[in-house]
PDB file of C-alpha atoms in Angstrom:
ATOM      1  CA  MET Q 182       0.000   0.000   0.000  1.00  0.00           C
ATOM      2  CA  GLU Q 183       1.376   3.354  -1.025  1.00  0.00           C
ATOM      3  CA  GLU Q 184       1.595   6.347   1.303  1.00  0.00           C
ATOM      4  CA  LEU Q 185      -0.710   8.919  -0.240  1.00  0.00           C
ATOM      5  CA  ARG Q 186      -3.448  11.048   1.312  1.00  0.00           C
ATOM      6  CA  VAL Q 187      -6.424  10.932  -1.026  1.00  0.00           C
ATOM      7  CA  GLY Q 188      -9.697  12.813  -0.680  1.00  0.00           C
ATOM      8  CA  PHE Q 189     -12.560  11.027  -2.435  1.00  0.00           C
ATOM      9  CA  ALA Q 190     -15.634  13.231  -2.884  1.00  0.00           C
ATOM     10  CA  PHE Q 191     -19.174  12.233  -3.819  1.00  0.00           C
ATOM     11  CA  CYS Q 192     -21.888  14.503  -5.165  1.00  0.00           C
ATOM     12  CA  GLY Q 193     -25.207  13.826  -6.953  1.00  0.00           C
ATOM     13  CA  SER Q 194     -25.451  11.362  -9.852  1.00  0.00           C
ATOM     14  CA  PHE Q 195     -26.867   8.730  -7.513  1.00  0.00           C
ATOM     15  CA  CYS Q 196     -27.229   6.212 -10.339  1.00  0.00           C
ATOM     16  CA  THR Q 197     -23.431   5.909 -10.429  1.00  0.00           C
ATOM     17  CA  TYR Q 198     -22.885   5.456  -6.673  1.00  0.00           C
ATOM     18  CA  ASP Q 199     -22.400   1.682  -6.912  1.00  0.00           C
ATOM     19  CA  MET Q 200     -19.603   2.194  -9.454  1.00  0.00           C
ATOM     20  CA  ALA Q 201     -18.177   5.058  -7.386  1.00  0.00           C
ATOM     21  CA  MET Q 202     -18.119   2.840  -4.265  1.00  0.00           C
ATOM     22  CA  THR Q 203     -16.222   0.192  -6.210  1.00  0.00           C
ATOM     23  CA  ALA Q 204     -13.740   2.884  -7.295  1.00  0.00           C
ATOM     24  CA  LEU Q 205     -13.431   4.070  -3.682  1.00  0.00           C
ATOM     25  CA  GLU Q 206     -12.631   0.514  -2.578  1.00  0.00           C
ATOM     26  CA  GLU Q 207      -9.932   0.220  -5.258  1.00  0.00           C
ATOM     27  CA  VAL Q 208      -8.392   3.555  -4.260  1.00  0.00           C
ATOM     28  CA  LYS Q 209      -8.388   2.473  -0.606  1.00  0.00           C
ATOM     29  CA  ARG Q 210      -6.685  -0.830  -1.542  1.00  0.00           C
ATOM     30  CA  ARG Q 211      -3.877   1.109  -3.246  1.00  0.00           C
ATOM     31  CA  TYR Q 212      -3.406   4.081  -0.952  1.00  0.00           C
ATOM     32  CA  SER Q 213      -3.014   4.196   2.803  1.00  0.00           C
ATOM     33  CA  ASP Q 214      -5.077   7.236   3.756  1.00  0.00           C
ATOM     34  CA  VAL Q 215      -8.395   7.920   2.021  1.00  0.00           C
ATOM     35  CA  THR Q 216     -10.795  10.556   3.336  1.00  0.00           C
ATOM     36  CA  PRO Q 217     -14.395  10.373   2.102  1.00  0.00           C
ATOM     37  CA  ILE Q 218     -16.137  13.677   1.368  1.00  0.00           C
ATOM     38  CA  ILE Q 219     -19.810  14.030   0.487  1.00  0.00           C
ATOM     39  CA  SER Q 220     -21.950  16.986  -0.486  1.00  0.00           C
ATOM     40  CA  GLU Q 221     -24.600  17.991   2.021  1.00  0.00           C
ATOM     41  CA  LYS Q 222     -27.384  17.259  -0.477  1.00  0.00           C
ATOM     42  CA  SER Q 223     -26.032  13.783  -1.185  1.00  0.00           C
ATOM     43  CA  ALA Q 224     -25.627  13.074   2.530  1.00  0.00           C
ATOM     44  CA  ALA Q 225     -29.298  13.885   3.097  1.00  0.00           C
ATOM     45  CA  THR Q 226     -31.032  12.530  -0.015  1.00  0.00           C
ATOM     46  CA  ASP Q 227     -32.558   9.069  -0.228  1.00  0.00           C
ATOM     47  CA  THR Q 228     -33.212   7.984  -3.817  1.00  0.00           C
ATOM     48  CA  ARG Q 229     -34.397   4.918  -5.692  1.00  0.00           C
ATOM     49  CA  PHE Q 230     -30.709   3.946  -5.824  1.00  0.00           C
ATOM     50  CA  GLY Q 231     -30.377   3.739  -2.038  1.00  0.00           C
ATOM     51  CA  ALA Q 232     -30.597   5.477   1.291  1.00  0.00           C
ATOM     52  CA  ALA Q 233     -28.150   8.272   2.037  1.00  0.00           C
ATOM     53  CA  HIS Q 234     -27.409   6.814   5.477  1.00  0.00           C
ATOM     54  CA  ASP Q 235     -26.412   3.481   3.908  1.00  0.00           C
ATOM     55  CA  PHE Q 236     -24.030   5.189   1.472  1.00  0.00           C
ATOM     56  CA  MET Q 237     -22.459   7.152   4.335  1.00  0.00           C
ATOM     57  CA  LYS Q 238     -22.010   3.970   6.391  1.00  0.00           C
ATOM     58  CA  GLU Q 239     -20.367   2.232   3.427  1.00  0.00           C
ATOM     59  CA  MET Q 240     -17.950   5.142   2.851  1.00  0.00           C
ATOM     60  CA  GLN Q 241     -17.008   5.049   6.519  1.00  0.00           C
ATOM     61  CA  ARG Q 242     -16.541   1.259   6.434  1.00  0.00           C
ATOM     62  CA  ILE Q 243     -14.281   1.398   3.389  1.00  0.00           C
ATOM     63  CA  CYS Q 244     -12.130   4.324   4.572  1.00  0.00           C
ATOM     64  CA  ASP Q 245     -12.342   3.686   8.324  1.00  0.00           C
ATOM     65  CA  LYS Q 246     -13.198   7.323   8.892  1.00  0.00           C
ATOM     66  CA  ARG Q 247     -16.322   9.435   8.987  1.00  0.00           C
ATOM     67  CA  PRO Q 248     -17.049  11.331   5.759  1.00  0.00           C
ATOM     68  CA  ILE Q 249     -16.532  15.079   5.659  1.00  0.00           C
ATOM     69  CA  ASP Q 250     -20.053  16.383   5.105  1.00  0.00           C
ATOM     70  CA  SER Q 251     -20.001  20.130   5.780  1.00  0.00           C
ATOM     71  CA  ILE Q 252     -18.253  23.261   4.556  1.00  0.00           C
ATOM     72  CA  LYS Q 253     -16.855  23.802   8.050  1.00  0.00           C
ATOM     73  CA  ALA Q 254     -15.270  20.338   8.120  1.00  0.00           C
ATOM     74  CA  ALA Q 255     -13.889  20.715   4.553  1.00  0.00           C
ATOM     75  CA  GLU Q 256     -12.278  24.140   4.989  1.00  0.00           C
ATOM     76  CA  PRO Q 257      -9.153  22.926   6.909  1.00  0.00           C
ATOM     77  CA  ILE Q 258      -8.132  20.727   3.952  1.00  0.00           C
ATOM     78  CA  GLY Q 259      -6.222  23.674   2.440  1.00  0.00           C
ATOM     79  CA  PRO Q 260      -4.587  25.416   5.387  1.00  0.00           C
ATOM     80  CA  LYS Q 261      -3.575  22.130   7.028  1.00  0.00           C
ATOM     81  CA  LYS Q 262      -2.548  20.538   3.696  1.00  0.00           C
ATOM     82  CA  LEU Q 263      -4.547  17.409   4.553  1.00  0.00           C
ATOM     83  CA  LEU Q 264      -4.571  15.833   1.069  1.00  0.00           C
ATOM     84  CA  ASP Q 265      -1.987  15.000  -1.576  1.00  0.00           C
ATOM     85  CA  VAL Q 266      -4.642  14.435  -4.244  1.00  0.00           C
ATOM     86  CA  MET Q 267      -8.405  14.844  -4.398  1.00  0.00           C
ATOM     87  CA  VAL Q 268     -10.918  12.953  -6.552  1.00  0.00           C
ATOM     88  CA  ILE Q 269     -14.505  14.005  -7.226  1.00  0.00           C
ATOM     89  CA  CYS Q 270     -16.413  10.885  -8.264  1.00  0.00           C
ATOM     90  CA  PRO Q 271     -19.096  11.286  -9.446  1.00  0.00           C
ATOM     91  CA  CYS Q 272     -18.805  14.925 -10.462  1.00  0.00           C
ATOM     92  CA  THR Q 273     -22.143  16.286 -11.634  1.00  0.00           C
ATOM     93  CA  GLY Q 274     -22.852  19.094 -14.068  1.00  0.00           C
ATOM     94  CA  ASN Q 275     -23.853  21.251 -11.119  1.00  0.00           C
ATOM     95  CA  THR Q 276     -20.497  20.738  -9.417  1.00  0.00           C
ATOM     96  CA  LEU Q 277     -18.637  21.244 -12.715  1.00  0.00           C
ATOM     97  CA  ALA Q 278     -20.324  24.644 -13.064  1.00  0.00           C
ATOM     98  CA  LYS Q 279     -19.408  25.637  -9.517  1.00  0.00           C
ATOM     99  CA  LEU Q 280     -15.780  24.571  -9.942  1.00  0.00           C
ATOM    100  CA  ALA Q 281     -15.514  26.389 -13.279  1.00  0.00           C
ATOM    101  CA  THR Q 282     -16.894  29.634 -11.853  1.00  0.00           C
ATOM    102  CA  GLY Q 283     -15.420  29.588  -8.354  1.00  0.00           C
ATOM    103  CA  VAL Q 284     -18.652  28.962  -6.427  1.00  0.00           C
ATOM    104  CA  THR Q 285     -17.957  27.438  -3.014  1.00  0.00           C
ATOM    105  CA  ASP Q 286     -21.268  26.491  -1.430  1.00  0.00           C
ATOM    106  CA  SER Q 287     -20.905  22.821  -0.497  1.00  0.00           C
ATOM    107  CA  SER Q 288     -18.498  20.552   1.315  1.00  0.00           C
ATOM    108  CA  VAL Q 289     -17.238  19.191  -2.031  1.00  0.00           C
ATOM    109  CA  THR Q 290     -16.613  22.577  -3.648  1.00  0.00           C
ATOM    110  CA  MET Q 291     -15.000  23.877  -0.447  1.00  0.00           C
ATOM    111  CA  ALA Q 292     -12.762  20.802  -0.255  1.00  0.00           C
ATOM    112  CA  ALA Q 293     -11.745  21.283  -3.913  1.00  0.00           C
ATOM    113  CA  LYS Q 294     -11.052  25.004  -3.480  1.00  0.00           C
ATOM    114  CA  ALA Q 295      -9.111  24.441  -0.261  1.00  0.00           C
ATOM    115  CA  HIS Q 296      -7.123  21.612  -1.850  1.00  0.00           C
ATOM    116  CA  LEU Q 297      -6.309  23.516  -5.070  1.00  0.00           C
ATOM    117  CA  ARG Q 298      -4.864  26.442  -3.125  1.00  0.00           C
ATOM    118  CA  ASN Q 299      -1.908  24.144  -2.372  1.00  0.00           C
ATOM    119  CA  GLY Q 300      -1.238  23.455  -6.059  1.00  0.00           C
ATOM    120  CA  ARG Q 301      -2.097  19.782  -5.721  1.00  0.00           C
ATOM    121  CA  PRO Q 302      -4.011  17.614  -8.218  1.00  0.00           C
ATOM    122  CA  LEU Q 303      -7.800  17.652  -8.383  1.00  0.00           C
ATOM    123  CA  ILE Q 304      -9.190  14.725 -10.373  1.00  0.00           C
ATOM    124  CA  ILE Q 305     -12.676  14.893 -11.850  1.00  0.00           C
ATOM    125  CA  ALA Q 306     -14.711  11.810 -12.781  1.00  0.00           C
ATOM    126  CA  VAL Q 307     -17.549  13.456 -14.682  1.00  0.00           C
ATOM    127  CA  SER Q 308     -21.079  12.046 -14.643  1.00  0.00           C
ATOM    128  CA  THR Q 309     -23.692  14.339 -16.108  1.00  0.00           C
ATOM    129  CA  ASN Q 310     -26.642  14.129 -18.474  1.00  0.00           C
ATOM    130  CA  ASP Q 311     -25.753  17.496 -20.024  1.00  0.00           C
ATOM    131  CA  GLY Q 312     -22.019  17.014 -20.673  1.00  0.00           C
ATOM    132  CA  LEU Q 313     -22.385  17.714 -24.381  1.00  0.00           C
ATOM    133  CA  SER Q 314     -24.816  20.580 -23.876  1.00  0.00           C
ATOM    134  CA  GLY Q 315     -25.051  22.869 -20.837  1.00  0.00           C
ATOM    135  CA  SER Q 316     -21.974  21.474 -19.073  1.00  0.00           C
ATOM    136  CA  ALA Q 317     -19.709  21.402 -22.140  1.00  0.00           C
ATOM    137  CA  LYS Q 318     -18.452  24.950 -21.543  1.00  0.00           C
ATOM    138  CA  ASN Q 319     -17.593  24.146 -17.921  1.00  0.00           C
ATOM    139  CA  ILE Q 320     -15.735  20.980 -18.898  1.00  0.00           C
ATOM    140  CA  GLY Q 321     -13.753  23.036 -21.409  1.00  0.00           C
ATOM    141  CA  THR Q 322     -12.950  25.659 -18.767  1.00  0.00           C
ATOM    142  CA  LEU Q 323     -11.781  23.005 -16.301  1.00  0.00           C
ATOM    143  CA  LEU Q 324      -9.728  21.128 -18.906  1.00  0.00           C
ATOM    144  CA  ASP Q 325      -7.683  24.319 -19.224  1.00  0.00           C
ATOM    145  CA  LYS Q 326      -7.150  24.833 -15.461  1.00  0.00           C
ATOM    146  CA  LYS Q 327      -3.834  24.115 -13.812  1.00  0.00           C
ATOM    147  CA  ASN Q 328      -3.829  21.104 -11.459  1.00  0.00           C
ATOM    148  CA  VAL Q 329      -7.222  19.856 -12.677  1.00  0.00           C
ATOM    149  CA  TYR Q 330      -7.266  16.418 -14.319  1.00  0.00           C
ATOM    150  CA  PHE Q 331     -10.090  14.413 -15.855  1.00  0.00           C
ATOM    151  CA  VAL Q 332     -10.673  10.693 -15.602  1.00  0.00           C
ATOM    152  CA  PRO Q 333     -11.245   9.510 -19.194  1.00  0.00           C
ATOM    153  CA  PHE Q 334     -14.922   9.881 -20.103  1.00  0.00           C
ATOM    154  CA  ARG Q 335     -17.262   8.888 -22.906  1.00  0.00           C
ATOM    155  CA  GLN Q 336     -20.842   9.267 -24.030  1.00  0.00           C
ATOM    156  CA  ASP Q 337     -23.064   7.363 -21.629  1.00  0.00           C
ATOM    157  CA  ASP Q 338     -25.733   6.182 -24.073  1.00  0.00           C
ATOM    158  CA  PRO Q 339     -25.478   7.985 -27.438  1.00  0.00           C
ATOM    159  CA  ALA Q 340     -28.848   6.730 -28.723  1.00  0.00           C
ATOM    160  CA  LYS Q 341     -31.041   7.372 -25.674  1.00  0.00           C
ATOM    161  CA  LYS Q 342     -29.064  10.140 -23.923  1.00  0.00           C
ATOM    162  CA  PRO Q 343     -27.077  11.942 -26.645  1.00  0.00           C
ATOM    163  CA  THR Q 344     -25.650  14.679 -24.377  1.00  0.00           C
ATOM    164  CA  SER Q 345     -24.807  12.460 -21.372  1.00  0.00           C
ATOM    165  CA  LEU Q 346     -21.178  11.823 -20.345  1.00  0.00           C
ATOM    166  CA  VAL Q 347     -19.733   9.433 -17.779  1.00  0.00           C
ATOM    167  CA  ALA Q 348     -16.150   8.774 -16.717  1.00  0.00           C
ATOM    168  CA  ASP Q 349     -14.617   5.310 -16.689  1.00  0.00           C
ATOM    169  CA  PHE Q 350     -14.343   5.008 -12.900  1.00  0.00           C
ATOM    170  CA  THR Q 351     -11.951   2.040 -13.270  1.00  0.00           C
ATOM    171  CA  LYS Q 352      -9.365   4.515 -14.588  1.00  0.00           C
ATOM    172  CA  ILE Q 353      -9.255   6.604 -11.391  1.00  0.00           C
ATOM    173  CA  PRO Q 354      -6.038   4.990 -10.045  1.00  0.00           C
ATOM    174  CA  GLU Q 355      -4.350   5.461 -13.445  1.00  0.00           C
ATOM    175  CA  THR Q 356      -5.465   9.097 -13.493  1.00  0.00           C
ATOM    176  CA  ILE Q 357      -4.158   9.644  -9.943  1.00  0.00           C
ATOM    177  CA  GLU Q 358      -0.737   8.346 -10.958  1.00  0.00           C
ATOM    178  CA  ALA Q 359      -0.631  10.479 -14.123  1.00  0.00           C
ATOM    179  CA  ALA Q 360      -1.722  13.583 -12.196  1.00  0.00           C
ATOM    180  CA  ARG Q 361       0.984  13.020  -9.588  1.00  0.00           C
ATOM    181  CA  LYS Q 362       3.492  13.272 -12.452  1.00  0.00           C
ATOM    182  CA  GLY Q 363       1.715  16.342 -13.842  1.00  0.00           C
ATOM    183  CA  GLU Q 364       0.512  14.450 -16.900  1.00  0.00           C
ATOM    184  CA  GLN Q 365      -3.004  14.697 -18.330  1.00  0.00           C
ATOM    185  CA  ILE Q 366      -4.156  11.443 -19.877  1.00  0.00           C
ATOM    186  CA  GLN Q 367      -6.463  11.615 -22.893  1.00  0.00           C
ATOM    187  CA  PRO Q 368      -9.758  12.608 -21.262  1.00  0.00           C
ATOM    188  CA  LEU Q 369     -12.111  11.558 -24.073  1.00  0.00           C
ATOM    189  CA  LEU Q 370     -12.604   7.845 -24.698  1.00  0.00           C
ATOM    190  CA  LEU Q 371     -13.368   7.225 -28.351  1.00  0.00           C
ATOM    191  CA  GLY Q 372     -15.233   4.315 -29.844  1.00  0.00           C
TER     192      GLY Q 372
END
């Protein structure tokens, strides 16, 4: 297990939480210190994909620490330099917009802002139904930002959801390693 302090943040896109939990488990297997972070809305919203409390319990079980679930708890990430790398998985269109425009109104956006102030990698695993429409501009803005890296993504279902994008969550460890070297891997999966 490698010594690396990883923040792993969850926001919306509840339909991808099972895949995100699998990615969290893989990250925890590889790295010694993983801190779960969850947006306030996600921490309080039960959906057809599961109960918020159950997701929180699973994050805590995997990481052996309570998730950060408030702006107040996320703010020290920057000043105390608590993370070496931070992952947002899944990262919704809403969160993409906030990151692209500097809005800090949730635990996830505060954690990202606080983390980026130290010049350390922020890794985005996009999952949004409007990636090729309303969120496209924000993805473009973030692709051009220093210390922001994207997990390779593709169209989710071109026939039924032509503007939807989703990252390949299995590529999160590979993206972490590339980002640590300052390398951006090809973000768009073709074919």
